[in-house]
Each structure stands twice: as structure tokens, then as C-alpha cells.
Coordinates of C-alpha atoms in Angstrom, one line a residue:
Chain A
M20 CA -37.4 -9.9 7.0
K21 CA -34.7 -7.3 6.7
D22 CA -31.7 -7.7 4.4
N23 CA -28.9 -7.1 6.8
S24 CA -28.6 -9.1 10.0
E25 CA -29.2 -7.2 13.2
I26 CA -26.7 -9.1 15.2
I27 CA -23.9 -8.7 12.8
S28 CA -24.5 -5.0 12.2
R29 CA -24.7 -4.2 16.0
M30 CA -21.7 -6.3 17.0
T31 CA -19.6 -4.9 14.2
G32 CA -20.6 -1.4 15.3
L33 CA -19.4 -2.3 18.8
L34 CA -16.0 -3.5 17.4
Y35 CA -15.1 -0.2 15.7
P36 CA -12.9 1.3 18.4
F37 CA -11.0 -2.0 18.9
I38 CA -10.2 -2.4 15.2
I39 CA -9.1 1.2 15.0
L40 CA -6.9 0.7 18.1
V41 CA -5.3 -2.5 16.8
G42 CA -4.7 -0.8 13.4
F43 CA -3.0 2.2 14.9
Y44 CA -1.0 -0.1 17.2
I45 CA 0.3 -2.1 14.3
I46 CA 1.2 1.1 12.4
L47 CA 2.9 2.9 15.2
N48 CA 4.9 0.0 16.5
G49 CA 6.1 -1.1 13.0
H50 CA 9.7 -0.1 13.6
A51 CA 10.1 -2.3 16.7
S52 CA 7.7 -5.3 16.4
P53 CA 6.2 -7.1 13.5
G54 CA 3.8 -4.9 11.5
G55 CA 4.3 -1.6 9.8
G56 CA 2.6 0.7 7.4
F57 CA 1.2 -1.7 4.9
Q58 CA -0.2 -4.2 7.4
G59 CA -1.7 -1.6 9.7
G60 CA -3.2 0.2 6.7
A61 CA -5.1 -2.9 5.6
V62 CA -6.5 -3.3 9.1
L63 CA -7.6 0.3 9.1
A64 CA -9.3 -0.2 5.8
S65 CA -11.3 -3.0 7.3
V66 CA -13.0 -0.3 9.5
F67 CA -14.3 1.4 6.4
I68 CA -15.4 -1.8 4.9
S69 CA -17.2 -3.0 8.0
R70 CA -19.1 0.3 8.0
Y71 CA -20.9 -1.0 5.0
L72 CA -22.0 -4.0 7.0
V73 CA -23.3 -1.8 9.8
T74 CA -25.2 0.8 7.6
P75 CA -25.5 -0.4 4.1
E76 CA -27.9 2.2 3.0
E77 CA -25.7 5.2 3.8
G78 CA -23.6 6.7 1.0
V79 CA -20.2 8.1 1.7
R80 CA -18.3 11.0 0.0
I81 CA -15.2 9.7 -1.6
Q82 CA -13.8 13.1 -2.5
Y83 CA -12.1 13.6 0.9
L84 CA -10.5 10.2 0.7
Q85 CA -9.2 10.9 -2.8
T86 CA -7.7 14.3 -1.8
L87 CA -6.2 12.7 1.3
E88 CA -4.6 9.9 -0.7
K89 CA -3.0 12.4 -3.2
I90 CA -1.6 14.5 -0.4
L91 CA -0.3 11.4 1.4
F92 CA 1.5 10.1 -1.8
F93 CA 3.2 13.5 -2.2
C94 CA 4.4 13.2 1.4
I95 CA 5.6 9.7 0.8
V96 CA 7.8 10.9 -2.0
L97 CA 8.9 14.0 -0.1
V98 CA 10.0 12.6 3.3
P99 CA 12.6 10.1 2.1
G100 CA 14.0 12.7 -0.2
L101 CA 14.5 15.2 2.7
F102 CA 15.9 12.4 4.8
L103 CA 18.4 11.2 2.2
F104 CA 19.6 14.7 1.2
S105 CA 20.6 15.8 4.8
Y106 CA 24.3 15.1 4.7
G107 CA 25.1 17.9 7.1
R108 CA 24.4 16.1 10.3
R109 CA 24.9 12.4 10.9
M110 CA 21.6 10.7 11.5
G111 CA 21.4 9.4 15.0
A112 CA 18.9 7.0 16.7
F113 CA 16.3 9.7 17.4
E114 CA 16.1 11.1 13.8
N115 CA 15.9 7.6 12.4
A116 CA 13.1 6.6 14.8
V117 CA 11.2 9.7 13.9
Y118 CA 11.7 8.9 10.2
L119 CA 10.5 5.3 10.6
V120 CA 7.4 6.1 12.6
L121 CA 6.5 9.0 10.3
M122 CA 6.9 6.9 7.2
N123 CA 4.9 4.1 8.7
V124 CA 2.0 6.4 9.6
I125 CA 1.9 8.0 6.2
I126 CA 2.1 4.7 4.4
G127 CA -0.6 3.2 6.6
L128 CA -3.0 6.1 6.1
K129 CA -2.5 6.0 2.4
V130 CA -3.0 2.2 2.1
A131 CA -6.2 2.5 4.2
S132 CA -7.6 5.3 2.1
G133 CA -6.7 3.6 -1.2
L134 CA -8.3 0.3 -0.2
S135 CA -11.5 1.9 1.1
I136 CA -11.8 4.1 -2.0
I137 CA -11.6 0.9 -4.2
F138 CA -14.2 -0.8 -2.0
Y139 CA -16.6 2.0 -1.9
R140 CA -16.3 2.6 -5.6
F141 CA -17.2 -1.0 -6.3
V142 CA -20.1 -1.2 -3.8
F143 CA -21.8 2.1 -4.4
Y144 CA -21.1 2.6 -8.1
E145 CA -20.9 -0.7 -9.8
G146 CA -23.2 -2.8 -7.8
G147 CA -26.4 -1.5 -9.4
E148 CA -28.9 0.9 -8.2
Chain B
M160 CA -3.2 -14.3 -41.0
K161 CA 0.3 -14.8 -42.2
R162 CA 1.3 -11.5 -40.4
R163 CA -0.1 -12.9 -37.2
A164 CA 1.8 -16.2 -37.6
A165 CA 5.1 -14.3 -38.3
I166 CA 4.6 -12.1 -35.2
M167 CA 3.9 -15.1 -33.1
V168 CA 7.0 -16.9 -34.4
C169 CA 9.1 -13.8 -33.6
C170 CA 7.8 -13.6 -30.1
L171 CA 8.4 -17.3 -29.5
A172 CA 12.0 -16.9 -30.8
I173 CA 12.6 -13.9 -28.5
A174 CA 11.2 -15.9 -25.6
F175 CA 13.4 -18.9 -26.3
Y176 CA 16.5 -16.7 -26.7
V177 CA 15.9 -15.0 -23.3
A178 CA 15.4 -18.4 -21.7
F179 CA 18.6 -19.6 -23.3
V180 CA 20.6 -16.7 -22.0
Y181 CA 19.3 -17.0 -18.5
N182 CA 19.5 -20.8 -18.4
D183 CA 22.4 -21.1 -15.9
T184 CA 21.2 -18.9 -13.2
A185 CA 21.2 -20.5 -9.8
L186 CA 17.9 -21.3 -8.2
V187 CA 19.1 -20.3 -4.7
S188 CA 21.2 -17.2 -4.2
D189 CA 24.4 -17.3 -2.3
G190 CA 22.9 -15.4 0.6
Y191 CA 25.5 -12.6 0.6
L192 CA 22.9 -9.8 0.6
S193 CA 20.6 -11.4 3.1
Q194 CA 23.5 -12.0 5.5
Y195 CA 24.5 -8.3 5.2
F196 CA 21.0 -7.3 6.0
I197 CA 20.7 -9.6 9.0
T198 CA 24.0 -8.6 10.5
N199 CA 23.9 -4.8 9.8
F200 CA 20.4 -3.6 10.0
I201 CA 20.5 -2.4 13.6
S202 CA 23.7 -0.4 13.2
D203 CA 22.7 1.1 9.9
T204 CA 19.1 2.0 10.5
Y205 CA 18.5 2.0 14.2
A206 CA 15.4 -0.1 13.7
N207 CA 14.6 -3.1 15.8
N208 CA 12.5 -4.7 13.0
A209 CA 14.5 -6.1 10.1
V210 CA 11.5 -5.9 7.7
A211 CA 10.9 -2.3 8.5
A212 CA 14.6 -1.5 8.1
I213 CA 14.5 -3.1 4.6
Y214 CA 11.3 -1.6 3.2
L215 CA 12.0 1.8 4.7
N216 CA 15.7 2.2 4.4
Y217 CA 17.5 -0.3 2.2
R218 CA 14.7 -0.6 -0.3
V219 CA 12.7 2.6 0.1
F220 CA 12.2 3.1 -3.6
D221 CA 10.2 -0.2 -3.8
S222 CA 7.9 1.3 -1.1
I223 CA 7.5 4.5 -3.0
F224 CA 6.6 2.7 -6.3
E225 CA 4.3 0.4 -4.4
T226 CA 2.3 3.3 -3.1
L227 CA 2.4 4.7 -6.7
I228 CA 0.9 1.5 -8.0
L229 CA -1.9 1.8 -5.4
L230 CA -2.7 5.3 -6.5
V231 CA -2.7 4.2 -10.2
S232 CA -5.0 1.3 -9.4
V233 CA -7.5 3.7 -7.7
A234 CA -7.4 5.9 -10.7
A235 CA -7.9 3.0 -13.0
V236 CA -10.9 1.7 -11.0
I237 CA -12.5 5.1 -11.2
N238 CA -11.6 5.6 -14.8
F239 CA -12.9 2.2 -16.1
S240 CA -16.3 2.5 -14.5
W241 CA -19.5 2.7 -16.6
R242 CA -21.2 5.3 -14.4
R243 CA -20.4 8.7 -15.8
D244 CA -21.4 10.8 -12.7
N245 CA -18.0 10.5 -11.1
E246 CA -18.3 13.3 -8.6
G247 CA -21.8 12.4 -7.4

């Protein structure tokens, strides 16, 4: 009797593209419909978490996620600073839309990587051998 | 033992003083700020979502510090683990 259920692992594996699609839809349309960076980032993190359901014996290298999260935090501090200090031109609708979508994407990716780092850290490092 | 009792009495006194100072705050705000947000968010921020306008434009510092808290919590989880082979 295997530990992980075959049905759950295969069906979750089939659901990967749909969860990623819904996550990116929530992130990218956060400026016009309910959603946004934080919500879509949590949905994207569930992809990484469900990967553990599909293949529980495979390890994952967290270093890339850690580096990505640090770079994204630097961008999150940088982009509003550049946006607020541009008093030369008056911000129109297009610049504001670009700023909103960009900030939502950066925040969503950062939240997803942070949550998945915490999950993997607990599962692969604290849960025993 | 007496030192601990004295410190506890001091903390309780400070707590009661703060509660006394803020005793007459209203439980419900007068809605001035929320009305301003609701009526002005489209013209100020060109966003169709009021929540996105608030957390990306009116209160963007809260979002910045929220992501900072997430980064610090990741660092804390890694730091407080018992396994010492952190880069394995």
C-alpha cells in the first residue's frame, strides 16, 4: 500500500495549468476586478504546495526562490519611489495602469515565493528524515 | 521576587493610564476618510478597483511594510530551524 494516493496525485497534477492560469488572472486583473497581488500570490503558492502532493519524494532547491524573493522586495521598494518622485509629467491613465499592473505582478510573485519557501522549509527540513 | 512584583505593578499602572487616556474614543469613525476614498478613487488613481487603489496608491507604505514582514518571517523560519545544513 503506497503512502500517497494515486488518484489525488494524478488529478492534482492535471490541475496545475488551471491553477496557474487562475492565479495569473487574479494578479493581472487586480486593478479592475476583485483580486490583486496578495490574493493571486496565495493562489500561485498553492501550485508549489500541491507539487508536494503529486511528488512527495522529490526535493526542491530553495535558493532560487530565496534570491527571487530578495530581488522582488527590492523592486517593490523601488517602483513606488520612482513613481512618486516623477513630478515632471502629470501621471495619466496609461502610466497609472502600468504602475498598478506592475506592482500587482511584483507583489504576487513575491507573496507566492515567500509562502512556498515557508512551506518547503517546514516540510523538507523540519518534518524529520 | 519583589522586583518582579514591582515591575508588574508598573506595567499594570501604565496599561490603566493608557486605557484611561483613550477612554473616550468613538467606536465607529465618522466616515470622512472612507467617503473621500469612495468618491475620489477613480479620478485620483485611474483604477477601477477601490481596494487596489487604496493598497497601491493611498496606502502603499502599508503594502511595502507587509512585504517586508513576509521577508522577515521567511528569514525567521530559516533562522530558527534546528537543522544546521541550511544550504543543502
